[in-house]
Amino acid sequence: MKIVRTIGGMKAAVRLAKKEGRTIGFVPTMGFLHEGHLSLVRACRESADVSVVSIFVNPLQFGPKEDFKEYPRDLERDRRLLEREGVDFVFQPEASEIYPAGYRTTVEVEGLQDVLCGRSRPGHFKGVATVVLKLFHIVEPNVAFFGQKDAQQAVILRKMVEDLNLDLELRVLPIVRESDGLAMSSRNVYLGKDERRAALILFHSLAEAQRMYRQGERRTGVIVARLKEMIAGEPLAREDYVEIVDCRDLSSLDLIDRDVLVALAVFIGRTRLIDNTILTSGKNPSSYMKGGTESGSPSKLNLRGAEDEKNPS
Ligand code: AMP
């Protein structure tokens, strides 16, 4: 496994691999890796000849009052994990390599960037889209992997790929959870013991949404109200938002008449956690996240909901 720190070095490695007719798979991360990241890495290894994982805590996607400085980092451990997975290249640039003095260009995916997490994190998705577009230009992947954990990010990046005619396939894989249901996240390390227990309110709320939907509830207002009530009942939790939106364009709905995303953001103490699930009729499952064509392995996208996501296939 090679560690590459410069854009020039990464471009040269990619150029060589492509000249040899090999395909490139790419997993962008901010490091402090867990099984969620590693599920993407494994899919990447299976799908492409050469695997590239980037580790870059992107300053542009953090607000001034957010946790850029504290964001957990453990590069030694990350490298060991990636080496064990058989990754070919780790791209690990300094911030000054990606944003040299005088840097001015950004990418905005209008509309989609302003809803859900965009409301409480203004500028976040501009930072994400900008860095991912830059990374795509540097790594030139044939296929890139993202997690449904960050569903809004996936929708935004898919739109960017479409709108800017990028020649790559974007694949989105299911949320990997701890054995009790908590979605894995690098930020879970911030949680104290009581907070860790309280954080299960996200998973339990999503499971409740699935249950209500299975029992025939189709009014988004009724489901959202129940989830808000559950979150309010957990003393260590403070809701940021609970919303049910169209899976493709993130627009709000009164009635569930298509595949929808139930998305939440909840503060547990000072830690803001996000989670989501998809409510689907199952008759005509949406392929909005999976990417590529419907012919991909069905196990690659879990459309079954929070309870089943506990043990993703
Ligand atoms: P991050 O390091 O948080 O920027 O995440 C890098 C990638 O891993 C993103 O595409 C995330 O959506 C994905 N990811 C993070 N947590 C999980 C999880 N629990 N399950 C699946 N994918 C995840």
Coordinates of C-alpha atoms and ligand atoms in Angstrom, one line a residue:
M1 CA 0.0 0.0 0.0
K2 CA 1.4 3.4 -1.0
I3 CA 0.8 6.6 0.9
V4 CA 0.5 9.5 -1.5
R5 CA 0.6 13.1 -0.2
T6 CA 0.7 15.2 -3.3
I7 CA -1.8 15.8 -6.1
G8 CA 1.0 15.3 -8.6
G9 CA 2.0 12.0 -7.1
M10 CA -1.6 10.8 -7.1
K11 CA -2.2 11.9 -10.7
A12 CA 0.9 10.1 -11.8
A13 CA -0.1 6.8 -10.1
V14 CA -3.6 7.0 -11.6
R15 CA -2.2 7.8 -15.1
L16 CA 0.1 4.8 -14.9
A17 CA -2.7 2.4 -13.8
K18 CA -5.0 3.7 -16.5
K19 CA -2.4 3.3 -19.2
E20 CA -2.2 -0.3 -18.1
G21 CA -5.9 -0.6 -18.7
R22 CA -6.8 -0.9 -15.0
T23 CA -10.0 0.6 -13.5
I24 CA -9.9 2.9 -10.5
G25 CA -12.2 2.6 -7.5
F26 CA -12.3 5.4 -4.9
V27 CA -13.5 5.9 -1.3
P28 CA -13.3 9.4 0.1
T29 CA -13.2 9.6 3.9
M30 CA -12.2 11.9 6.7
G31 CA -10.4 9.0 8.5
F32 CA -10.8 7.6 12.0
L33 CA -12.1 4.6 10.1
H34 CA -14.8 2.2 11.3
E35 CA -16.7 -0.8 9.8
G36 CA -18.9 1.6 7.8
H37 CA -15.9 3.0 6.0
L38 CA -14.4 -0.5 5.6
S39 CA -17.7 -1.8 4.0
L40 CA -17.1 0.8 1.3
V41 CA -13.4 -0.2 1.0
R42 CA -14.3 -3.8 0.5
A43 CA -16.9 -3.0 -2.2
C44 CA -14.3 -0.9 -3.9
R45 CA -11.7 -3.6 -3.8
E46 CA -14.3 -6.0 -5.4
S47 CA -15.4 -3.7 -8.1
A48 CA -12.2 -2.1 -9.4
D49 CA -8.6 -3.2 -10.2
V50 CA -7.0 -0.4 -8.2
S51 CA -8.4 1.0 -5.0
V52 CA -7.7 4.5 -3.7
V53 CA -8.9 5.7 -0.3
S54 CA -8.5 9.4 0.6
I55 CA -8.2 10.6 4.2
F56 CA -8.7 14.3 4.4
V57 CA -10.5 16.2 7.1
N58 CA -11.8 18.9 4.8
P59 CA -11.8 22.4 6.6
L60 CA -14.2 23.8 4.0
Q61 CA -17.1 21.7 5.1
F62 CA -16.9 22.7 8.8
G63 CA -18.6 25.8 10.2
P64 CA -16.7 28.2 12.4
K65 CA -18.3 26.8 15.5
E66 CA -18.0 23.2 14.5
D67 CA -15.5 20.5 15.5
F68 CA -12.8 20.7 12.8
K69 CA -10.0 21.0 15.4
E70 CA -11.4 18.2 17.6
Y71 CA -12.4 15.9 14.8
P72 CA -10.9 12.5 15.8
R73 CA -7.8 11.5 13.9
D74 CA -5.6 8.3 14.1
L75 CA -3.7 8.0 10.9
E76 CA -1.5 5.1 12.2
R77 CA -4.5 3.0 12.9
D78 CA -6.3 4.0 9.7
R79 CA -3.3 3.0 7.7
R80 CA -3.1 -0.4 9.4
L81 CA -6.8 -1.1 8.7
L82 CA -6.5 -0.1 5.1
E83 CA -3.3 -2.2 4.6
R84 CA -5.1 -5.2 6.0
E85 CA -8.0 -4.6 3.5
G86 CA -5.5 -4.7 0.6
V87 CA -5.9 -1.1 -0.5
D88 CA -3.5 0.1 -3.2
F89 CA -3.2 3.8 -2.5
V90 CA -4.0 6.1 0.4
F91 CA -4.3 9.7 -0.7
Q92 CA -3.6 11.8 2.4
P93 CA -2.9 15.4 1.4
E94 CA -2.3 18.4 3.7
A95 CA -5.0 21.1 3.6
S96 CA -2.5 23.5 1.9
E97 CA -2.2 20.9 -0.9
I98 CA -5.9 21.0 -1.6
Y99 CA -6.5 24.7 -0.9
P100 CA -3.3 26.6 -1.6
A101 CA -3.1 30.3 -0.7
G102 CA -5.4 32.2 -3.0
Y103 CA -7.8 29.3 -3.6
R104 CA -11.2 30.7 -4.8
T105 CA -13.4 28.2 -6.6
T106 CA -16.3 26.3 -5.0
V107 CA -19.2 24.1 -6.2
E108 CA -22.8 24.6 -5.1
V109 CA -25.7 22.2 -5.8
E110 CA -28.5 24.7 -5.4
G111 CA -31.6 23.8 -3.5
L112 CA -30.5 20.4 -2.4
Q113 CA -27.7 21.9 -0.3
D114 CA -30.1 24.1 1.7
V115 CA -32.5 21.6 3.2
L116 CA -32.2 19.1 6.1
C117 CA -28.6 19.3 7.4
G118 CA -27.9 22.3 5.2
R119 CA -30.2 24.4 7.4
S120 CA -28.2 24.0 10.5
R121 CA -24.9 23.7 8.7
P122 CA -24.8 26.5 6.1
G123 CA -21.9 26.1 3.7
H124 CA -21.4 22.4 4.7
F125 CA -22.5 20.9 1.4
K126 CA -20.6 23.5 -0.6
G127 CA -17.5 22.3 1.2
V128 CA -18.4 18.7 0.5
A129 CA -19.2 19.2 -3.2
T130 CA -16.1 21.2 -3.7
V131 CA -13.7 18.8 -2.1
V132 CA -15.3 15.7 -3.7
L133 CA -15.2 17.3 -7.2
K134 CA -11.5 18.1 -6.7
L135 CA -10.8 14.6 -5.5
F136 CA -12.6 13.2 -8.5
H137 CA -10.4 15.2 -10.8
I138 CA -7.3 14.1 -8.9
V139 CA -8.1 10.4 -8.6
E140 CA -10.2 10.0 -11.8
P141 CA -12.2 7.1 -10.5
N142 CA -14.3 4.8 -12.7
V143 CA -16.4 4.1 -9.6
A144 CA -16.7 5.9 -6.3
F145 CA -18.3 4.7 -3.0
F146 CA -20.4 6.6 -0.5
G147 CA -22.6 5.6 2.5
Q148 CA -26.3 6.0 2.9
K149 CA -25.4 7.2 6.4
D150 CA -24.9 10.6 4.7
A151 CA -28.0 10.3 2.5
Q152 CA -28.2 14.0 1.6
Q153 CA -24.6 14.1 0.7
A154 CA -25.2 11.1 -1.6
V155 CA -28.2 12.8 -3.3
I156 CA -26.2 16.1 -3.8
L157 CA -23.1 14.3 -5.2
R158 CA -25.2 12.3 -7.5
K159 CA -26.8 15.5 -8.8
M160 CA -23.3 17.1 -9.2
V161 CA -22.1 14.0 -11.2
E162 CA -25.1 14.3 -13.4
D163 CA -25.1 18.0 -13.9
L164 CA -21.4 18.3 -14.6
N165 CA -21.3 15.3 -16.8
L166 CA -18.7 13.5 -14.8
D167 CA -17.7 10.2 -16.3
L168 CA -17.9 8.0 -13.2
E169 CA -20.3 5.7 -11.4
L170 CA -21.4 6.6 -7.9
R171 CA -22.4 3.8 -5.6
V172 CA -24.1 4.2 -2.3
L173 CA -24.0 1.4 0.3
P174 CA -26.2 0.6 3.3
I175 CA -25.7 2.1 6.8
V176 CA -23.4 -0.1 9.0
R177 CA -24.6 -0.2 12.6
E178 CA -23.3 -1.3 16.0
S179 CA -24.9 -4.5 17.3
D180 CA -27.5 -2.4 19.2
G181 CA -28.5 -0.4 16.2
L182 CA -26.4 2.8 16.6
A183 CA -25.2 3.9 13.2
M184 CA -21.4 3.8 13.1
S185 CA -19.8 7.3 13.0
S186 CA -16.4 8.7 13.8
R187 CA -18.1 11.2 16.1
N188 CA -19.5 8.4 18.3
V189 CA -16.2 8.6 20.2
Y190 CA -17.4 11.9 21.6
L191 CA -20.2 10.2 23.5
G192 CA -20.0 9.5 27.3
K193 CA -21.5 6.4 28.7
D194 CA -25.0 7.8 29.3
E195 CA -24.9 9.6 26.0
R196 CA -24.0 6.4 24.2
R197 CA -27.2 4.8 25.6
A198 CA -29.3 7.9 24.9
A199 CA -28.0 7.9 21.3
L200 CA -30.0 4.8 20.6
I201 CA -33.0 7.2 20.3
L202 CA -32.1 7.8 16.7
F203 CA -32.3 4.1 15.8
H204 CA -35.4 3.5 17.9
S205 CA -37.2 6.4 16.2
L206 CA -36.4 5.2 12.7
A207 CA -37.5 1.7 13.7
E208 CA -40.8 3.3 14.9
A209 CA -41.2 5.1 11.6
Q210 CA -40.8 1.7 9.8
R211 CA -43.3 0.1 12.1
M212 CA -45.9 2.8 11.6
Y213 CA -45.4 2.7 7.8
R214 CA -45.7 -1.1 7.8
Q215 CA -49.0 -0.8 9.7
G216 CA -50.3 1.5 7.0
E217 CA -49.6 5.0 8.2
R218 CA -49.0 7.2 5.1
R219 CA -49.3 10.7 6.7
T220 CA -45.8 12.2 7.1
G221 CA -47.1 14.6 9.7
V222 CA -48.3 11.8 12.0
I223 CA -45.0 9.9 11.7
V224 CA -42.9 13.0 12.2
A225 CA -44.9 14.0 15.3
R226 CA -44.4 10.6 16.8
L227 CA -40.7 10.6 16.2
K228 CA -40.4 14.2 17.6
E229 CA -42.3 13.0 20.7
M230 CA -39.9 10.1 21.2
I231 CA -36.8 12.3 20.9
A232 CA -38.3 14.8 23.3
G233 CA -38.8 12.0 25.8
E234 CA -35.0 11.3 25.9
P235 CA -33.6 13.8 28.4
L236 CA -30.1 13.8 26.9
A237 CA -31.4 14.3 23.4
R238 CA -32.3 17.6 21.6
E239 CA -33.8 17.4 18.1
D240 CA -32.2 19.4 15.3
Y241 CA -34.7 18.1 12.7
V242 CA -37.0 15.2 11.8
E243 CA -38.2 15.1 8.2
I244 CA -39.7 12.8 5.6
V245 CA -38.7 13.8 2.1
D246 CA -38.6 12.5 -1.5
C247 CA -35.6 10.2 -1.9
R248 CA -34.5 11.8 -5.2
D249 CA -35.0 15.6 -4.8
L250 CA -35.4 15.9 -1.0
S251 CA -38.7 17.8 -1.3
S252 CA -41.2 17.6 1.5
L253 CA -44.3 15.5 1.2
D254 CA -47.7 15.3 3.1
L255 CA -48.4 11.8 2.0
I256 CA -46.1 8.9 1.4
D257 CA -46.8 7.8 -2.2
R258 CA -43.3 6.9 -3.3
D259 CA -40.0 5.9 -1.7
V260 CA -39.1 8.4 1.0
L261 CA -36.2 9.2 3.2
V262 CA -36.9 9.6 6.9
A263 CA -33.9 11.7 8.1
L264 CA -33.0 12.9 11.5
A265 CA -30.3 15.0 13.2
V266 CA -30.2 14.9 17.0
F267 CA -27.9 16.5 19.5
I268 CA -26.8 14.1 22.2
G269 CA -25.2 16.4 24.7
R270 CA -22.9 18.5 22.4
T271 CA -22.6 15.8 19.8
R272 CA -24.8 16.1 16.7
L273 CA -25.6 12.7 15.2
I274 CA -27.5 11.9 12.0
D275 CA -29.3 8.8 10.8
N276 CA -31.9 7.8 8.3
T277 CA -34.0 5.1 6.8
I278 CA -35.9 4.6 3.6
L279 CA -39.6 3.8 3.6
T280 CA -40.3 1.8 0.4
S281 CA -43.3 -0.1 -1.0
G282 CA -40.8 -2.7 -2.2
K283 CA -42.8 -3.1 -5.4
N284 CA -40.7 -0.8 -7.4
P285 CA -37.7 -0.1 -5.2
S286 CA -36.0 3.2 -6.0
S287 CA -32.6 3.0 -7.4
Y288 CA -31.8 6.6 -6.6
M289 CA -29.0 5.8 -4.2
K290 CA -27.6 2.7 -5.7
G291 CA -26.4 4.4 -8.8
G292 CA -25.5 2.8 -12.1
T293 CA -28.2 0.5 -13.2
E294 CA -30.8 -1.7 -11.6
S295 CA -28.7 -4.7 -12.4
G296 CA -26.3 -4.1 -9.5
S297 CA -26.3 -6.6 -6.6
P298 CA -29.5 -5.9 -4.6
S299 CA -27.5 -6.5 -1.4
K300 CA -25.6 -3.3 -2.2
L301 CA -28.4 -1.1 -1.1
N302 CA -30.6 -1.9 1.8
L303 CA -34.1 -0.6 1.2
R304 CA -35.6 -2.5 4.0
G305 CA -35.3 0.0 6.8
A306 CA -33.7 0.6 10.2
E307 CA -34.5 -2.7 11.8
D308 CA -33.0 -4.7 9.0
E309 CA -30.0 -2.4 8.6
K310 CA -28.7 -3.8 11.9
N311 CA -27.1 -6.7 10.0
P312 CA -26.7 -5.5 6.5
S313 CA -26.2 -8.3 4.1
Ligands
AMP1 P1 -16.7 10.4 6.6 O1 -15.3 9.8 7.0 O2 -17.6 10.5 7.8 O3 -16.6 11.6 5.7 O4 -17.4 9.2 5.8 C1 -16.8 8.7 4.6 C2 -17.8 7.8 3.9 O5 -18.2 6.8 4.8 C3 -19.1 8.6 3.5 O6 -19.5 8.2 2.2 C4 -20.0 8.1 4.6 O7 -21.4 8.2 4.2 C5 -19.6 6.7 4.8 N1 -20.0 6.2 6.1 C6 -19.9 6.8 7.3 N2 -20.5 6.1 8.3 C7 -21.0 5.0 7.7 C8 -21.8 3.9 8.2 N3 -22.1 3.8 9.5 N4 -22.2 3.0 7.3 C9 -21.9 3.2 6.0 N5 -21.2 4.2 5.5 C10 -20.8 5.1 6.3

